[in-house]
Short mmCIF file of C-alpha atoms and ligand atoms in Angstrom, two decimals:
data_model
loop_
_atom_site.label_atom_id
_atom_site.label_comp_id
_atom_site.label_asym_id
_atom_site.label_seq_id
_atom_site.Cartn_x
_atom_site.Cartn_y
_atom_site.Cartn_z
CA MET A 126 -33.75 -88.42 13.97
CA SER A 127 -36.23 -87.34 11.31
CA GLU A 128 -35.10 -85.00 8.63
CA SER A 129 -36.93 -82.05 10.20
CA ASP A 130 -35.37 -82.82 13.63
CA MET A 131 -32.00 -82.87 11.99
CA ARG A 132 -32.66 -79.55 10.30
CA ARG A 133 -33.81 -78.06 13.63
CA ALA A 134 -30.67 -79.31 15.42
CA ARG A 135 -28.50 -77.88 12.71
CA ASP A 136 -30.22 -74.49 12.81
CA ALA A 137 -29.89 -74.29 16.60
CA ALA A 138 -26.15 -75.03 16.59
CA PRO A 139 -24.07 -71.84 16.68
CA ALA A 140 -22.23 -71.21 13.44
CA ALA A 141 -18.57 -72.19 13.38
CA PRO A 142 -16.39 -69.17 14.05
CA ARG A 143 -15.51 -67.38 10.86
CA HIS A 144 -12.66 -65.51 12.50
CA VAL A 145 -10.49 -67.03 15.23
CA ALA A 146 -7.84 -64.86 16.91
CA ILE A 147 -5.14 -66.40 19.09
CA ILE A 148 -2.91 -64.93 21.79
CA MET A 149 -0.03 -67.39 21.39
CA ASP A 150 1.32 -67.31 24.94
CA GLY A 151 3.56 -69.56 27.01
CA ASN A 152 6.64 -70.13 24.85
CA GLY A 153 8.96 -68.96 27.63
CA ARG A 154 7.37 -71.21 30.26
CA TRP A 155 7.42 -74.17 27.88
CA ALA A 156 11.18 -73.69 27.50
CA ALA A 157 11.76 -73.07 31.22
CA GLN A 158 10.01 -76.34 32.09
CA ARG A 159 12.65 -78.10 29.98
CA SER A 160 15.61 -75.94 31.08
CA LEU A 161 15.90 -74.65 27.52
CA PRO A 162 16.54 -71.06 26.45
CA ARG A 163 13.42 -68.95 25.85
CA ALA A 164 14.36 -68.65 22.18
CA GLU A 165 13.90 -72.40 21.83
CA GLY A 166 10.36 -71.99 23.13
CA HIS A 167 9.76 -69.35 20.46
CA ARG A 168 11.18 -71.64 17.78
CA ARG A 169 8.76 -74.37 18.85
CA GLY A 170 6.06 -71.72 18.92
CA VAL A 171 6.57 -71.15 15.20
CA GLU A 172 6.00 -74.87 14.63
CA ALA A 173 2.75 -74.62 16.56
CA LEU A 174 1.80 -71.66 14.37
CA ARG A 175 2.36 -73.72 11.20
CA ARG A 176 0.10 -76.41 12.63
CA ALA A 177 -2.54 -73.90 13.62
CA VAL A 178 -2.67 -72.47 10.10
CA ARG A 179 -3.21 -75.93 8.63
CA ASN A 180 -5.82 -76.81 11.23
CA ALA A 181 -7.70 -73.54 10.81
CA SER A 182 -7.87 -74.18 7.10
CA ASP A 183 -9.10 -77.78 7.61
CA LEU A 184 -11.66 -76.72 10.20
CA GLY A 185 -13.26 -74.17 7.89
CA VAL A 186 -12.04 -71.02 9.63
CA GLU A 187 -11.85 -68.11 7.17
CA TYR A 188 -9.68 -65.71 9.16
CA LEU A 189 -6.97 -66.65 11.64
CA THR A 190 -5.31 -63.79 13.51
CA VAL A 191 -2.21 -64.52 15.57
CA TYR A 192 -0.60 -62.23 18.13
CA SER A 193 3.08 -62.67 17.44
CA PHE A 194 4.70 -59.53 18.85
CA SER A 195 3.09 -56.79 20.90
CA SER A 196 4.02 -53.13 21.09
CA GLU A 197 5.04 -53.86 24.69
CA ASN A 198 7.27 -56.82 23.80
CA TRP A 199 10.05 -54.35 22.88
CA THR A 200 10.70 -54.10 26.62
CA ARG A 201 12.07 -57.68 26.67
CA PRO A 202 15.83 -58.34 26.77
CA LYS A 203 17.58 -57.39 23.54
CA ASP A 204 18.57 -60.98 22.76
CA GLU A 205 15.02 -62.22 23.01
CA VAL A 206 13.69 -59.40 20.82
CA GLY A 207 16.43 -60.23 18.29
CA ALA A 208 15.44 -63.92 18.31
CA LEU A 209 11.78 -63.04 17.74
CA MET A 210 12.65 -60.73 14.82
CA MET A 211 14.80 -63.45 13.28
CA LEU A 212 12.04 -66.03 13.63
CA LEU A 213 9.54 -63.75 11.91
CA LYS A 214 11.92 -63.18 9.02
CA ARG A 215 12.56 -66.91 8.74
CA PHE A 216 8.86 -67.69 8.90
CA ILE A 217 8.11 -65.35 6.01
CA ARG A 218 11.09 -66.48 3.95
CA ASN A 219 10.63 -70.23 4.48
CA ASP A 220 6.87 -70.53 4.67
CA LEU A 221 5.57 -67.97 2.21
CA ALA A 222 5.71 -70.28 -0.81
CA GLU A 223 3.81 -73.03 0.99
CA LEU A 224 1.24 -70.62 2.40
CA HIS A 225 0.73 -69.22 -1.07
CA ALA A 226 0.40 -72.71 -2.60
CA ASN A 227 -2.25 -73.51 0.02
CA GLY A 228 -4.35 -70.48 -0.86
CA VAL A 229 -3.47 -68.49 2.26
CA ARG A 230 -3.65 -64.73 2.10
CA VAL A 231 -1.28 -62.99 4.50
CA ARG A 232 -2.13 -59.68 6.14
CA VAL A 233 -0.07 -57.92 8.74
CA ILE A 234 -1.59 -55.62 11.34
CA GLY A 235 0.22 -53.32 13.75
CA ALA A 236 2.53 -50.36 13.34
CA ARG A 237 5.05 -50.48 10.51
CA GLU A 238 6.98 -47.56 12.02
CA GLY A 239 9.89 -48.53 14.23
CA LEU A 240 10.45 -51.94 12.65
CA PRO A 241 13.95 -52.99 11.59
CA SER A 242 14.49 -51.85 8.00
CA ASP A 243 14.72 -55.38 6.61
CA ILE A 244 11.35 -56.42 8.04
CA ALA A 245 8.87 -53.93 6.59
CA PRO A 246 9.63 -54.85 2.93
CA LEU A 247 9.30 -58.58 3.73
CA LEU A 248 5.87 -58.03 5.25
CA ALA A 249 4.76 -55.92 2.28
CA GLU A 250 5.98 -58.59 -0.11
CA ALA A 251 4.11 -61.37 1.72
CA GLU A 252 0.90 -59.35 1.52
CA GLU A 253 1.41 -58.50 -2.13
CA ILE A 254 2.21 -62.04 -3.33
CA THR A 255 -0.77 -63.60 -1.55
CA ARG A 256 -3.32 -60.83 -2.06
CA ASN A 257 -5.65 -62.85 -4.34
CA ASN A 258 -5.76 -66.00 -2.20
CA THR A 259 -9.11 -66.91 -0.70
CA LYS A 260 -8.86 -70.20 1.25
CA LEU A 261 -7.78 -68.63 4.55
CA THR A 262 -6.62 -65.18 5.59
CA LEU A 263 -3.74 -65.33 8.06
CA VAL A 264 -3.57 -62.03 9.92
CA VAL A 265 -0.23 -61.59 11.65
CA ALA A 266 -0.35 -59.07 14.50
CA PHE A 267 3.20 -57.86 14.64
CA ASN A 268 4.35 -54.79 16.53
CA TYR A 269 0.66 -54.61 17.38
CA GLY A 270 -0.94 -52.73 20.27
CA GLY A 271 -4.67 -52.10 20.41
CA ARG A 272 -4.45 -48.76 22.18
CA GLN A 273 -1.76 -47.54 19.80
CA GLU A 274 -3.93 -48.60 16.86
CA ILE A 275 -6.93 -46.67 18.23
CA ILE A 276 -4.80 -43.58 18.89
CA ALA A 277 -3.38 -43.67 15.35
CA ALA A 278 -6.91 -43.85 13.91
CA ALA A 279 -8.10 -40.98 16.12
CA ARG A 280 -5.10 -38.90 15.10
CA ALA A 281 -5.66 -39.54 11.37
CA LEU A 282 -9.32 -38.55 11.68
CA ALA A 283 -8.43 -35.43 13.68
CA GLN A 284 -5.94 -34.42 10.99
CA ASP A 285 -8.62 -34.80 8.32
CA VAL A 286 -11.01 -32.67 10.36
CA ALA A 287 -8.32 -30.02 10.88
CA ALA A 288 -7.60 -30.01 7.14
CA GLY A 289 -11.30 -29.52 6.38
CA LYS A 290 -11.60 -32.89 4.60
CA LEU A 291 -14.03 -34.30 7.15
CA ARG A 292 -16.64 -33.01 9.58
CA ALA A 293 -16.47 -34.33 13.16
CA GLU A 294 -20.17 -35.34 12.96
CA GLU A 295 -19.34 -37.72 10.12
CA ILE A 296 -17.20 -39.90 12.38
CA ASP A 297 -19.02 -43.15 13.14
CA ALA A 298 -17.97 -46.74 13.86
CA ALA A 299 -17.63 -47.63 10.17
CA LEU A 300 -15.44 -44.62 9.42
CA PHE A 301 -13.38 -45.24 12.54
CA GLU A 302 -12.86 -48.88 11.53
CA SER A 303 -11.67 -47.82 8.11
CA ARG A 304 -8.68 -46.18 9.82
CA LEU A 305 -7.69 -49.23 11.86
CA THR A 306 -5.01 -51.62 10.56
CA THR A 307 -7.72 -54.33 10.57
CA ARG A 308 -9.79 -52.47 7.97
CA GLY A 309 -11.80 -54.91 5.85
CA ILE A 310 -11.32 -57.84 8.25
CA PRO A 311 -14.47 -59.03 10.06
CA ASP A 312 -14.36 -58.88 13.87
CA PRO A 313 -13.08 -62.03 15.62
CA ASP A 314 -15.83 -64.40 16.75
CA LEU A 315 -13.52 -66.32 19.06
CA VAL A 316 -10.37 -65.21 20.88
CA ILE A 317 -8.23 -68.01 22.31
CA ARG A 318 -5.43 -67.39 24.83
CA THR A 319 -3.08 -70.19 25.73
CA SER A 320 -0.87 -70.62 28.82
CA GLY A 321 -3.50 -70.03 31.50
CA GLU A 322 -3.28 -66.22 31.55
CA ARG A 323 -6.69 -64.59 31.56
CA ARG A 324 -6.17 -61.16 30.08
CA ILE A 325 -6.09 -59.64 26.62
CA SER A 326 -2.76 -57.76 26.84
CA ASN A 327 -3.73 -54.99 24.39
CA PHE A 328 -4.92 -57.42 21.69
CA LEU A 329 -7.78 -56.24 19.44
CA PRO A 330 -9.70 -54.29 22.13
CA TRP A 331 -11.94 -52.54 19.59
CA GLN A 332 -12.46 -55.58 17.37
CA SER A 333 -13.24 -58.10 20.11
CA ALA A 334 -16.03 -56.05 21.71
CA TYR A 335 -18.43 -59.00 21.15
CA ALA A 336 -15.99 -61.89 20.75
CA GLU A 337 -16.24 -65.06 22.80
CA PHE A 338 -13.11 -65.82 24.87
CA VAL A 339 -11.63 -69.24 25.51
CA PHE A 340 -8.71 -69.55 27.90
CA THR A 341 -6.71 -72.76 27.96
CA ASP A 342 -3.82 -73.86 30.16
CA VAL A 343 -2.04 -75.48 27.19
CA LEU A 344 1.27 -73.68 26.51
CA TRP A 345 1.49 -72.39 22.95
CA PRO A 346 4.16 -74.84 21.67
CA ASP A 347 1.85 -77.70 22.76
CA PHE A 348 -1.24 -76.28 21.02
CA ASP A 349 -2.31 -79.05 18.65
CA ARG A 350 -5.32 -80.15 16.63
CA ALA A 351 -7.12 -81.48 19.73
CA ALA A 352 -6.60 -78.19 21.60
CA PHE A 353 -7.92 -76.27 18.60
CA GLU A 354 -10.97 -78.55 18.34
CA ASN A 355 -11.60 -78.20 22.09
CA ALA A 356 -11.66 -74.42 21.76
CA LEU A 357 -14.10 -74.62 18.85
CA ALA A 358 -16.28 -77.06 20.83
CA GLU A 359 -16.37 -74.62 23.75
CA PHE A 360 -17.30 -71.82 21.36
CA ALA A 361 -20.15 -73.98 20.06
CA THR A 362 -21.71 -74.09 23.55
CA ARG A 363 -21.80 -70.30 23.86
CA GLU A 364 -24.88 -68.28 23.20
CA ARG A 365 -24.10 -65.00 21.53
CA ARG A 366 -26.62 -62.26 22.10
CA PHE A 367 -24.94 -59.04 20.96
CA GLY A 368 -27.00 -57.12 23.49
CA GLY A 369 -30.27 -58.63 22.33
CA VAL A 370 -32.34 -61.40 23.91
CA ASN A 371 -31.83 -65.12 23.37
CA ALA A 372 -34.23 -67.26 21.36
CA ILE A 373 -36.02 -68.73 24.44
CA ASN A 374 -36.62 -65.33 26.06
CA GLN A 375 -37.79 -63.98 22.76
CA LYS A 376 -40.43 -66.74 22.58
CA THR A 377 -41.74 -66.17 26.13
CA ALA A 378 -41.77 -62.40 25.62
CA SER A 379 -43.92 -62.47 22.51
C1 LIG B 1446 4.50 -65.77 23.81
O1 LIG B 1446 5.25 -66.45 24.73
C2 LIG B 1446 5.31 -65.23 22.68
C3 LIG B 1446 5.52 -63.77 22.71
C4 LIG B 1446 5.03 -62.94 23.59
C5 LIG B 1446 6.32 -63.21 21.66
P1 LIG B 1446 5.97 -65.72 25.95
O2 LIG B 1446 7.36 -65.39 25.53
O3 LIG B 1446 5.19 -64.58 26.44
O4 LIG B 1446 5.99 -66.90 27.01
P2 LIG B 1446 5.79 -66.77 28.58
O5 LIG B 1446 4.55 -66.00 28.83
O6 LIG B 1446 6.99 -66.05 29.10
O7 LIG B 1446 5.72 -68.18 29.04
C1 LIG B 1447 0.96 -61.16 24.66
O1 LIG B 1447 1.70 -61.99 25.51
C2 LIG B 1447 1.73 -60.90 23.40
C3 LIG B 1447 1.90 -62.04 22.51
C4 LIG B 1447 1.43 -63.24 22.68
C5 LIG B 1447 2.64 -61.74 21.30
P1 LIG B 1447 2.63 -61.39 26.66
O2 LIG B 1447 3.29 -62.57 27.27
O3 LIG B 1447 3.51 -60.33 26.10
O4 LIG B 1447 1.58 -60.72 27.64
P2 LIG B 1447 1.68 -60.38 29.19
O5 LIG B 1447 2.92 -59.56 29.38
O6 LIG B 1447 1.77 -61.68 29.90
O7 LIG B 1447 0.42 -59.65 29.51
MG1 LIG B 1448 3.77 -64.39 27.86
#
């Protein structure tokens, strides 16, 4: 390949995703396949999360968002909810120092209301300690529900209008975004869901309006470097148009 061919090939290749968001699903089925309790699947899921953070960092991803507990997951049996809360606490306590040493900034999205009283301060502390890190931003979606997030933003804006601080005509996408818990985080380029389910389950509905979706049958505890690379390779074959026309059509049209 000549140098100009190489340059052309490089320019045509879609950029690596800056922001990858993952619906970490299938812990329960992973455990059931081995006749283990569901909590063991969740424990192995945390190991897969550690791996994913390292891999995202190595693969040049700038933002990694992980769906770790949805607003709807409160409907699960009390024991399972308790196990998930304990795992989150352990993850923050045990892994924060290493994340910090590796330049990872932690952000938590979702509702802080309704969380056990020992969790909210831990989350705030993780965000505070790592706030100046720049290698990778790990966004933990915890007690997160996309519809709830949109409603909370709408309510906050409505209150400002009612108080005379804002005119309804001033509300646009940028202002709306500034009231979401994801404020300041670029939209995900790629959303991955493991475990073979093909739905978004209330995950980032506003933010993923133009994301690419990759669904894999791999259960979350088995999600490894190869699975991550496969998802990025699939992303690289996609042509993103954002409502416009692709490069070939553009050429024939002009
Ligand atoms: C994902 O695994 C983890 C959480 C939702 C917290 P699941 O627990 O949903 O696993 P499956 O879907 O039952 O296999
Ligand atoms: C979505 O998975 C939530 C998380 C991965 C944290 P679920 O397992 O809760 O989703 P549904 O119920 O299958 O849609
Ligand atoms: Mg599930």
